[in-house]
Short mmCIF file of C-alpha atoms in Angstrom, two decimals:
data_model
loop_
_atom_site.label_atom_id
_atom_site.label_comp_id
_atom_site.label_asym_id
_atom_site.label_seq_id
_atom_site.Cartn_x
_atom_site.Cartn_y
_atom_site.Cartn_z
CA MET A 511 232.42 233.20 249.46
CA ALA A 512 230.42 230.26 250.15
CA ILE A 513 227.04 232.02 248.67
CA TYR A 514 227.54 230.82 245.10
CA PRO A 515 227.09 227.30 245.26
CA VAL A 516 224.60 227.40 247.18
CA PHE A 517 222.92 230.38 245.08
CA GLY A 518 223.67 227.29 241.89
CA LYS A 519 221.66 224.59 244.29
CA THR A 520 219.33 226.75 244.30
CA MET A 521 218.91 228.17 240.45
CA LEU A 522 219.54 224.42 239.84
CA ALA A 523 216.22 223.38 242.16
CA MET A 524 214.19 225.76 240.88
CA LEU A 525 215.04 225.15 237.00
CA VAL A 526 214.16 221.10 237.69
CA ALA A 527 210.79 222.06 239.29
CA THR A 528 209.16 224.70 236.26
CA THR A 529 210.45 221.80 233.77
CA ILE A 530 208.47 219.31 236.03
CA VAL A 531 205.88 221.46 235.99
CA GLY A 532 205.74 222.51 232.32
CA CYS A 533 205.76 218.75 231.54
CA SER A 534 202.47 218.03 233.99
CA VAL A 535 199.93 220.26 231.90
CA SER A 536 196.58 218.42 231.62
CA PRO A 537 193.34 218.79 229.16
CA VAL A 538 191.15 221.33 230.18
CA ARG A 539 187.50 220.47 229.05
CA LEU A 540 185.77 223.98 227.67
CA SER A 541 182.78 225.08 230.12
CA ASP A 542 179.30 225.19 229.23
CA ASN A 543 179.54 229.17 229.25
CA ASP A 544 182.51 229.52 227.09
CA VAL A 545 180.19 226.81 224.45
CA MET A 546 176.91 228.82 224.71
CA ALA A 547 179.29 232.12 224.22
CA ASN A 548 180.81 231.03 221.16
CA ALA A 549 177.34 229.92 219.81
CA SER A 550 175.87 233.08 220.36
CA ASP A 551 178.63 235.21 218.60
CA ASN A 552 178.57 232.40 216.08
CA SER A 553 174.81 232.89 215.49
CA ALA A 554 175.22 236.66 215.40
CA LEU A 555 178.01 236.48 212.75
CA LEU A 556 175.66 234.33 210.18
CA GLU A 557 173.33 236.93 209.77
CA LYS A 558 175.39 240.21 210.49
CA ASN A 559 176.35 241.74 207.06
CA VAL A 560 173.27 240.36 205.12
CA ALA A 561 171.08 242.17 202.80
CA PRO A 562 168.08 242.14 203.72
CA ILE A 563 164.42 240.60 201.58
CA THR A 564 162.84 243.57 200.35
CA GLY A 565 161.07 241.71 197.21
CA PRO A 566 160.67 238.16 195.90
CA ILE A 567 163.64 236.46 194.89
CA ASP A 568 164.47 235.57 191.30
CA LEU A 569 166.65 233.50 190.30
CA ASN A 570 169.62 236.03 189.53
CA GLU A 571 169.19 237.72 192.79
CA ALA A 572 169.18 234.23 194.43
CA PHE A 573 172.36 233.50 192.85
CA ALA A 574 173.79 236.83 193.54
CA ARG A 575 173.14 236.48 197.01
CA THR A 576 174.94 232.75 196.60
CA ILE A 577 178.26 234.39 195.24
CA LYS A 578 178.36 237.13 198.22
CA TYR A 579 176.80 234.99 201.08
CA ASN A 580 176.94 231.55 200.88
CA ARG A 581 179.17 230.14 203.29
CA ASP A 582 181.42 228.01 201.21
CA ALA A 583 182.26 230.82 198.51
CA ARG A 584 183.78 232.53 201.21
CA LEU A 585 185.82 230.07 202.79
CA LYS A 586 187.17 229.45 199.25
CA ALA A 587 188.18 233.22 199.00
CA PHE A 588 189.71 233.16 202.19
CA GLU A 589 191.95 229.98 201.16
CA ALA A 590 192.92 232.46 198.50
CA VAL A 591 193.98 234.94 200.44
CA VAL A 592 195.71 232.74 202.90
CA SER A 593 197.74 231.94 199.79
CA GLN A 594 198.64 234.88 198.95
CA GLY A 595 199.38 235.70 202.65
CA GLN A 596 202.12 232.93 202.63
CA LEU A 597 203.85 234.13 199.21
CA ALA A 598 204.41 237.42 201.07
CA VAL A 599 205.57 235.46 202.97
CA ASP A 600 207.62 232.73 201.18
CA LYS A 601 209.21 235.96 200.03
CA PHE A 602 211.20 236.85 203.29
CA ASP A 603 213.09 233.86 202.83
CA MET A 604 215.43 234.88 199.87
CA LEU A 605 216.66 237.78 202.00
CA PRO A 606 219.74 237.11 204.36
CA GLU A 607 219.52 236.32 208.41
CA LEU A 608 219.96 239.73 209.79
CA ALA A 609 220.71 238.36 213.52
CA ALA A 610 221.35 240.54 216.44
CA LYS A 611 222.14 239.74 220.06
CA ALA A 612 223.09 240.67 223.10
CA GLY A 613 224.00 239.03 226.75
CA TYR A 614 225.35 239.59 229.80
CA ASN A 615 227.16 237.11 231.79
CA GLN A 616 228.02 236.50 235.24
CA ARG A 617 230.74 234.35 237.33
CA SER A 618 231.00 233.44 241.44
CA ASN A 619 235.38 234.37 240.21
CA TYR A 620 237.47 235.43 237.75
CA ALA A 621 238.82 232.93 235.26
CA ALA A 622 242.31 232.38 236.25
CA SER A 623 244.20 230.37 234.62
CA ALA A 624 247.66 229.21 234.56
CA SER A 625 249.92 228.05 231.48
CA VAL A 626 253.01 226.11 231.28
CA THR A 627 255.50 225.59 228.20
CA PHE A 628 255.46 221.96 226.26
CA SER A 629 259.05 220.33 226.70
CA GLY A 630 259.02 216.99 223.56
CA ASP A 631 255.70 215.31 223.85
CA GLU A 632 254.86 216.15 227.30
CA PRO A 633 253.54 219.52 228.81
CA SER A 634 255.50 220.99 232.28
CA SER A 635 255.10 220.65 235.55
CA LEU A 636 252.45 223.69 236.59
CA GLY A 637 254.87 223.44 239.94
CA SER A 638 254.17 224.27 243.82
CA ASN A 639 253.07 227.66 243.08
CA PRO A 640 252.33 228.38 239.35
CA SER A 641 251.11 232.05 237.59
CA TYR A 642 248.13 232.97 237.46
CA SER A 643 246.54 235.38 234.47
CA VAL A 644 243.31 236.84 234.09
CA SER A 645 241.87 237.63 230.56
CA SER A 646 238.31 237.98 231.76
CA ASP A 647 235.66 240.20 233.97
CA LYS A 648 233.78 238.11 236.47
CA SER A 649 230.93 240.37 234.77
CA THR A 650 230.50 241.13 231.08
CA VAL A 651 228.30 243.14 228.70
CA ASN A 652 228.22 241.59 225.66
CA ALA A 653 226.37 242.51 221.33
CA SER A 654 225.60 242.31 217.77
CA ILE A 655 224.30 242.41 215.37
CA GLY A 656 225.26 240.34 211.81
CA ALA A 657 223.75 238.70 208.73
CA THR A 658 223.75 235.88 207.32
CA TRP A 659 223.23 234.77 203.46
CA ASP A 660 223.28 230.95 202.91
CA VAL A 661 223.43 231.45 198.60
CA LEU A 662 221.90 227.83 198.25
CA ASP A 663 219.15 228.92 200.31
CA PHE A 664 218.50 232.10 198.24
CA GLY A 665 218.14 229.92 195.37
CA LEU A 666 215.88 227.02 196.94
CA SER A 667 213.84 229.59 198.31
CA TYR A 668 213.69 231.76 195.15
CA TYR A 669 212.14 228.32 194.12
CA ARG A 670 209.45 227.92 196.58
CA ALA A 671 208.19 231.57 196.10
CA LYS A 672 207.48 230.32 192.58
CA GLN A 673 206.27 227.23 193.66
CA GLN A 674 203.92 229.55 196.46
CA ALA A 675 202.73 231.84 193.74
CA ASP A 676 201.55 229.40 191.37
CA ARG A 677 199.54 227.32 193.85
CA PHE A 678 198.35 230.97 195.29
CA LEU A 679 196.87 230.83 191.19
CA ILE A 680 195.85 226.75 191.83
CA SER A 681 193.49 228.34 194.93
CA LYS A 682 192.19 230.79 192.72
CA GLU A 683 191.06 228.01 190.34
CA ARG A 684 189.79 226.16 192.74
CA GLU A 685 187.55 228.99 194.57
CA ARG A 686 186.37 229.50 190.12
CA LYS A 687 185.29 226.10 190.75
CA VAL A 688 183.75 226.52 193.76
CA VAL A 689 181.81 229.26 192.38
CA HIS A 690 180.36 227.01 189.35
CA SER A 691 179.25 224.19 191.84
CA ILE A 692 177.52 225.88 194.16
CA MET A 693 175.73 228.20 191.40
CA GLU A 694 175.06 225.15 189.46
CA GLN A 695 173.47 224.13 192.80
CA SER A 696 171.62 227.10 193.68
CA ARG A 697 169.83 226.50 190.07
CA ASN A 698 168.55 223.50 190.89
CA ALA A 699 167.33 224.32 193.98
CA TYR A 700 165.44 227.31 193.07
CA TYR A 701 163.50 225.35 190.43
CA ARG A 702 162.96 222.72 192.77
CA ALA A 703 161.91 225.94 195.73
CA VAL A 704 159.99 226.99 192.94
CA SER A 705 158.17 223.68 191.89
CA ALA A 706 157.31 222.77 196.06
CA GLU A 707 155.66 226.83 196.15
CA ARG A 708 153.08 225.83 193.34
CA LEU A 709 152.23 222.89 194.11
CA LEU A 710 152.46 222.47 197.74
CA SER A 711 149.65 224.17 198.00
CA LYS A 712 147.46 222.02 195.85
CA ILE A 713 148.34 218.77 197.56
CA ASN A 714 147.34 219.81 200.82
CA PRO A 715 143.99 219.89 199.67
CA LEU A 716 143.89 217.47 197.59
CA ILE A 717 145.21 214.93 200.96
CA ILE A 718 142.31 216.53 202.94
CA LYS A 719 140.11 215.28 200.18
CA ALA A 720 141.41 211.80 199.53
CA ARG A 721 141.06 211.28 203.07
CA ALA A 722 137.56 212.44 203.41
CA ALA A 723 137.05 210.00 201.00
CA LEU A 724 139.03 207.21 202.55
CA VAL A 725 136.23 207.65 205.26
CA ASP A 726 132.83 207.54 203.08
CA SER A 727 134.27 204.45 201.60
CA ALA A 728 134.46 203.47 205.87
CA LYS A 729 131.01 204.14 206.27
CA ILE A 730 130.11 202.39 202.92
CA GLU A 731 131.31 199.65 203.55
CA LYS A 732 129.81 199.06 207.66
CA LEU A 733 126.52 200.41 205.84
CA ARG A 734 126.84 197.28 203.09
CA ALA A 735 125.86 199.58 200.66
CA GLN A 736 128.26 197.97 198.18
CA SER A 737 130.34 195.19 198.54
CA PRO A 738 132.73 194.41 200.48
CA MET A 739 135.24 194.08 197.29
CA GLU A 740 134.30 197.07 195.80
CA ALA A 741 134.26 198.80 198.77
CA LEU A 742 138.18 197.51 199.58
CA THR A 743 139.42 197.81 195.73
CA TYR A 744 138.56 201.77 196.24
CA GLN A 745 140.14 202.33 199.64
CA ARG A 746 143.62 200.45 197.87
CA ALA A 747 143.24 202.60 195.26
CA LEU A 748 142.96 206.16 197.34
CA LEU A 749 145.36 204.76 200.04
CA GLU A 750 147.38 204.44 196.77
CA SER A 751 146.56 208.19 195.94
CA LEU A 752 147.85 209.58 199.57
CA ARG A 753 151.08 207.30 199.26
CA THR A 754 151.89 209.15 196.26
CA LEU A 755 151.10 213.04 197.34
CA GLN A 756 152.91 212.42 200.73
CA ASP A 757 155.86 211.10 198.46
CA ILE A 758 155.53 214.20 196.27
CA ARG A 759 155.54 216.18 199.44
CA LYS A 760 158.24 214.47 201.57
CA ASP A 761 160.20 215.48 197.85
CA LEU A 762 159.41 219.19 197.80
CA MET A 763 158.96 220.80 201.64
CA PRO A 764 163.13 220.97 202.17
CA ALA A 765 163.64 222.20 198.57
CA LYS A 766 162.91 226.32 200.08
CA THR A 767 165.11 225.26 202.75
CA GLU A 768 167.83 224.08 201.13
CA LEU A 769 167.81 227.17 198.81
CA ALA A 770 167.56 229.31 202.18
CA VAL A 771 171.08 227.76 203.07
CA LEU A 772 172.83 228.20 199.81
CA MET A 773 171.69 231.86 200.02
CA GLY A 774 173.39 232.18 203.34
CA LEU A 775 169.67 232.86 204.97
CA ASN A 776 168.99 231.87 208.25
CA PRO A 777 166.10 228.78 207.24
CA SER A 778 163.44 229.68 209.29
CA VAL A 779 163.31 232.88 207.27
CA ASP A 780 160.14 233.39 205.56
CA PHE A 781 160.82 234.74 201.79
CA GLU A 782 159.07 234.33 198.14
CA LEU A 783 160.19 233.78 195.27
CA ALA A 784 159.20 235.11 191.80
CA ASP A 785 158.71 232.69 189.30
CA VAL A 786 156.40 231.02 191.37
CA ASN A 787 153.20 233.38 190.46
CA ASN A 788 154.95 234.25 187.17
CA PRO A 789 157.09 231.07 186.19
CA ASN A 790 159.48 231.41 183.41
CA SER A 791 158.91 228.42 180.75
CA ASP A 792 161.88 230.35 178.08
CA ILE A 793 163.60 227.56 176.81
CA PRO A 794 167.79 228.20 176.73
CA VAL A 795 169.50 228.46 173.04
CA LEU A 796 172.23 225.88 172.74
CA ASN A 797 173.95 226.71 168.66
CA ILE A 798 177.61 226.20 169.22
CA ASP A 799 179.85 223.27 167.06
CA MET A 800 180.80 220.91 169.13
CA SER A 801 184.31 220.77 168.23
CA ASP A 802 184.33 225.37 170.04
CA MET A 803 183.32 223.40 172.93
CA GLU A 804 185.69 220.98 173.34
CA ARG A 805 188.00 223.87 172.38
CA THR A 806 186.73 226.33 175.33
CA ALA A 807 186.67 223.94 177.52
CA LEU A 808 189.95 223.22 177.01
CA VAL A 809 191.09 226.18 177.75
CA LEU A 810 188.76 227.68 180.78
CA ARG A 811 188.36 224.74 182.81
CA PRO A 812 189.65 225.37 186.20
CA GLU A 813 190.68 221.95 186.50
CA LEU A 814 193.06 222.04 183.52
CA ARG A 815 195.40 225.54 184.66
CA GLU A 816 194.84 223.84 188.44
CA ALA A 817 196.92 221.12 186.36
CA GLN A 818 199.00 223.45 184.38
CA TYR A 819 200.00 225.57 187.53
CA GLN A 820 200.76 221.75 189.02
CA GLU A 821 203.23 220.78 186.27
CA ARG A 822 204.63 223.99 186.94
CA ILE A 823 205.41 223.37 190.68
CA THR A 824 206.63 219.97 189.32
CA GLN A 825 209.48 221.55 187.44
CA GLU A 826 210.11 223.95 189.75
CA GLU A 827 210.67 221.34 192.25
CA VAL A 828 213.04 219.53 189.82
CA HIS A 829 214.92 222.44 189.58
CA SER A 830 215.44 222.47 193.10
CA ALA A 831 216.65 219.31 193.82
CA PHE A 832 218.95 219.88 191.50
CA LEU A 833 219.47 222.56 192.85
CA SER A 834 220.44 220.94 196.10
CA LEU A 835 223.22 218.94 194.98
CA PHE A 836 225.80 222.05 194.90
CA PRO A 837 227.79 223.09 197.28
CA SER A 838 226.39 225.84 200.05
CA LEU A 839 228.49 228.69 200.13
CA SER A 840 227.48 231.49 202.95
CA LEU A 841 228.63 234.80 203.40
CA SER A 842 228.73 236.55 206.79
CA ALA A 843 229.21 240.01 207.92
CA GLY A 844 228.67 241.63 211.72
CA LEU A 845 229.08 244.53 213.95
CA ASN A 846 230.82 243.32 217.80
CA TYR A 847 230.84 245.00 220.87
CA ASN A 848 232.02 243.25 224.27
CA ASP A 849 232.69 245.36 226.84
CA SER A 850 235.60 243.21 229.03
CA ASP A 851 238.02 246.48 230.17
CA TYR A 852 241.10 243.28 229.26
CA LEU A 853 240.09 243.64 225.39
CA ARG A 854 242.34 246.68 223.52
CA TYR A 855 239.81 246.96 221.07
CA ASN A 856 235.37 246.47 222.94
CA ASP A 857 234.14 246.85 219.07
CA TRP A 858 235.12 245.14 215.41
CA THR A 859 233.47 244.10 212.38
CA SER A 860 233.86 240.59 211.37
CA ALA A 861 233.07 238.96 207.90
CA GLY A 862 233.38 235.34 206.45
CA VAL A 863 232.83 233.47 203.89
CA GLY A 864 232.10 229.28 204.07
CA LEU A 865 231.48 226.49 201.74
CA ASN A 866 229.80 222.62 202.67
CA TRP A 867 229.66 220.08 200.39
CA ASN A 868 227.82 216.73 201.13
CA LEU A 869 229.88 214.81 198.71
CA MET A 870 227.60 211.93 198.59
CA ASN A 871 225.77 213.86 196.81
CA VAL A 872 227.38 213.08 193.68
CA PHE A 873 226.74 209.54 193.51
CA ARG A 874 222.56 210.72 193.66
CA TYR A 875 222.63 212.31 190.06
CA GLY A 876 221.68 209.41 188.72
CA LYS A 877 219.04 208.40 190.57
CA LEU A 878 217.26 211.87 190.84
CA ASP A 879 217.61 212.23 187.15
CA LYS A 880 215.76 209.33 186.65
CA LEU A 881 213.18 210.14 189.50
CA ASN A 882 212.38 213.56 188.01
CA ASP A 883 211.70 212.98 185.17
CA LEU A 884 209.29 210.54 186.13
CA LYS A 885 207.46 213.04 188.32
CA ILE A 886 207.38 215.71 184.90
CA ALA A 887 206.25 212.17 183.32
CA ALA A 888 203.70 211.72 185.81
CA GLY A 889 202.32 215.34 185.65
CA LYS A 890 202.08 215.56 181.86
CA GLN A 891 199.60 211.76 182.40
CA ARG A 892 197.80 213.63 184.73
CA SER A 893 197.23 216.50 182.69
CA LEU A 894 196.21 214.38 179.85
CA ALA A 895 193.80 212.53 181.82
CA THR A 896 191.47 215.59 183.34
CA SER A 897 191.56 216.75 179.28
CA MET A 898 190.36 213.64 178.70
CA ALA A 899 187.21 213.68 181.55
CA VAL A 900 186.93 217.32 181.01
CA ILE A 901 185.85 216.34 177.08
CA SER A 902 183.81 213.52 177.86
CA GLN A 903 182.13 215.68 180.51
CA VAL A 904 181.58 218.32 177.87
CA HIS A 905 179.74 215.42 175.39
CA ILE A 906 177.41 214.31 178.08
CA ALA A 907 176.30 217.89 179.10
CA ASP A 908 175.53 218.85 175.67
CA ILE A 909 173.60 215.66 174.89
CA GLN A 910 171.85 215.73 178.54
CA PHE A 911 170.62 218.68 177.36
CA LYS A 912 169.19 217.51 174.07
CA GLU A 913 167.30 214.80 175.88
CA SER A 914 166.36 217.43 178.31
CA ASN A 915 165.20 219.45 175.75
CA ASP A 916 162.52 216.45 174.03
CA THR A 917 161.74 215.43 177.98
CA TYR A 918 160.50 218.95 178.07
CA ASP A 919 158.23 219.29 174.91
CA LEU A 920 156.89 215.83 176.49
CA ALA A 921 156.22 216.85 179.40
CA THR A 922 154.67 220.00 177.69
CA GLN A 923 152.01 217.72 176.27
CA TYR A 924 150.81 215.41 178.57
CA TYR A 925 150.59 218.79 181.31
CA ASP A 926 148.39 219.80 178.73
CA VAL A 927 146.50 216.24 177.59
CA ALA A 928 145.95 215.33 180.97
CA GLN A 929 144.17 219.28 182.30
CA ARG A 930 141.80 218.73 179.38
CA ILE A 931 140.77 215.44 180.90
CA LYS A 932 140.71 216.83 184.42
CA ALA A 933 138.46 219.35 182.76
CA GLN A 934 136.19 216.37 181.19
CA VAL A 935 135.58 214.90 184.73
CA ASP A 936 134.61 218.34 186.45
CA SER A 937 131.56 218.55 183.90
CA SER A 938 131.35 215.44 184.36
CA ARG A 939 131.52 215.89 188.03
CA THR A 940 128.88 218.59 188.12
CA ALA A 941 126.89 216.14 186.48
CA GLN A 942 127.08 213.38 188.87
CA SER A 943 128.13 210.97 186.15
CA VAL A 944 130.99 210.00 188.01
CA GLY A 945 132.77 209.16 191.44
CA ASP A 946 134.88 211.28 193.76
CA LEU A 947 138.08 208.29 193.41
CA THR A 948 137.86 209.65 189.80
CA VAL A 949 137.80 212.70 190.58
CA ILE A 950 140.54 212.64 192.97
CA ARG A 951 142.31 210.22 190.64
CA GLU A 952 142.51 212.48 187.47
CA ASP A 953 143.50 215.43 190.01
CA LEU A 954 146.53 213.65 191.91
CA ASN A 955 147.40 212.58 187.40
CA ALA A 956 147.10 216.46 186.80
CA LEU A 957 148.92 217.31 190.32
CA LEU A 958 151.81 214.66 188.59
CA ALA A 959 151.65 216.01 185.21
CA GLU A 960 152.49 219.48 185.95
CA LEU A 961 154.55 218.23 188.98
CA ARG A 962 156.31 216.47 185.77
CA ARG A 963 156.28 219.37 183.97
CA ASP A 964 158.45 221.83 186.24
CA VAL A 965 160.79 218.90 186.98
CA ALA A 966 161.29 218.95 183.08
CA TYR A 967 162.04 222.58 182.88
CA ALA A 968 164.33 222.26 185.87
CA ASP A 969 166.30 219.69 184.10
CA LEU A 970 166.53 221.95 181.37
CA GLN A 971 167.44 224.50 182.71
CA ASN A 972 170.28 222.76 185.12
CA ASN A 973 171.17 220.97 181.95
CA PHE A 974 171.93 224.14 179.98
CA GLY A 975 173.79 225.27 183.47
CA LYS A 976 175.72 222.09 183.31
CA VAL A 977 176.61 222.95 179.47
CA LEU A 978 178.03 226.13 180.29
CA VAL A 979 180.18 225.01 183.63
CA SER A 980 181.35 221.99 181.05
CA MET A 981 182.47 225.12 179.13
CA GLY A 982 184.15 226.41 181.72
CA LEU A 983 182.45 229.68 181.39
CA ASP A 984 183.10 232.31 184.12
CA PRO A 985 179.53 233.43 185.64
CA LEU A 986 180.75 235.94 187.73
CA PRO A 987 180.79 239.19 186.25
CA GLU A 988 184.59 241.63 186.62
CA GLY A 989 184.87 243.38 189.75
CA PHE A 990 181.71 241.36 191.39
CA GLY A 991 183.65 241.78 194.77
CA SER A 992 182.49 244.80 194.95
CA MET A 993 179.68 245.08 193.38
CA SER A 994 176.54 245.53 195.21
CA LEU A 995 172.88 242.77 195.61
CA GLU A 996 171.30 244.80 193.23
CA GLU A 997 174.32 245.04 190.69
CA LEU A 998 175.06 241.95 191.02
CA SER A 999 171.43 240.74 189.93
CA THR A 1000 171.37 242.98 187.03
CA ALA A 1001 174.97 241.67 186.23
CA PHE A 1002 173.61 237.76 186.81
CA ASN A 1003 170.02 239.09 184.37
CA ASN A 1004 172.14 240.11 181.17
CA MET A 1005 175.05 238.00 180.98
CA PHE A 1006 172.51 234.64 181.63
CA ALA A 1007 170.19 236.85 179.17
CA ARG A 1008 173.09 237.15 176.93
CA TRP A 1009 173.72 233.53 176.84
CA GLU A 1010 170.19 231.95 177.22
CA GLN A 1011 169.67 233.67 173.96
CA GLY A 1012 172.67 231.73 172.14
CA ASP A 1013 174.91 234.55 172.26
CA ILE A 1014 178.06 233.02 173.81
CA GLU A 1015 181.91 233.59 173.36
CA VAL A 1016 183.70 230.24 172.40
CA ILE A 1017 187.37 229.71 171.71
CA SER A 1018 188.17 229.40 168.04
CA ALA A 1019 190.45 227.28 165.87
CA GLU A 1020 192.19 230.30 165.00
CA GLU A 1021 193.29 231.51 168.47
CA MET A 1022 194.23 228.07 169.33
CA GLN A 1023 196.86 228.21 166.50
CA SER A 1024 197.83 231.55 167.00
CA ALA A 1025 198.94 231.16 170.63
CA LEU A 1026 200.36 227.17 169.75
CA ALA A 1027 202.68 229.47 167.15
CA ALA A 1028 203.42 231.55 169.84
CA LYS A 1029 204.46 229.49 172.10
CA SER A 1030 206.89 227.89 169.57
CA VAL A 1031 208.84 231.22 169.13
CA ALA A 1032 209.28 231.75 172.94
CA GLU A 1033 210.34 228.69 173.19
CA LYS A 1034 213.19 228.48 170.40
#
């Protein structure tokens, strides 16, 4: 009989030892091999499933590669998928809890007990020779399976699932916003990269020529073939030209790398740009009335749709808060089994109903009602503030586009004049009537004029893209997820060709009035 106390002490000692060991876990640093193996895996994954480059990349292919392979876009897409998965999980919260239990119990001796009668307010004496009885075995096996359903939890879970459904839709709108943003960045990076490719090949020879002229001037200064003041002034002008050229080169050098990263390419990958040798100079047409642009933006902008979904989430939160004030009604049913020989029935069914209500909720009602009104009002104000910001962005984008048209026209005229001056200087240089400094200065002016023209055209295209983004127009064609790179590039080409010719679908005043009338009828 002494084995059971020893066994009990042994089990207690093991439990204490396990607890101490569990609490003594210390941080373990990653080994260099683990870090290098992970880096190798990430490097391989970054290059995996990226379509090879088969020729010069134009703007539409740059858009297509950005959509298919840009990591930020993929991250937002995965967030939307995760949100959809969370919605599927939350739906299970509305179902009853179904629990299955099984167990085995072992005692060191029988659970024998005695009973006495109650006399007056005190129990009778147990006596010196009490009679004990047993109603359970030393060891028993029990099992049960039961369902519990809380009506209040069902209602709360229903509203939470609706909120999660709206959060999924919000994640899709944020994905749209990211797509708009990265395509705007891609357009900007593409034209900067084109300018870099075209101008860097002209900048480097000009830098070499300026440095050679600087060396020659220093030699002339030492030989006293020219007055020191004239030589120093000449050298200062050359150094100013060199500094300007190096600043331009420094600004243009990373442009192609930035474009490669946006397209999901390794920056070391070499590729050509289609517009370098055949630059595009088409001017987009925008002949949309401002009121149409505003209406379209108020309907299509992802920020406003997100604000509307957020308002619905707030409404569901209000419903959940009121529902939590009601009593909790729980229903339960189960099947049970116990193998004890002392039970007449070893298996049985059970059912129950429970009601629980926190009476203090009665006093919370008034405060909660005011809080919910404030939440709804705050959500509406947030939506109105977003609407005003969107309208202002539409106006600003339209103004910038019109100004960039004028800037590009002026830059084109300036470039034409600079080219004609350069031609005159080159002719005079052939006749040896002008010096190297004049030639270098005019070459630099012509180069700067070309750069300004390219930058002005890039700004024109970028501002046109901002107009499209400010209106919330979706650049992605239907079913783009299943398209190949070539199909997506062709779809972008067709879509932007229409938009640049002024063929842009907008929301009309009639459509807005029809939608408003339909909403009024539905609310009645």
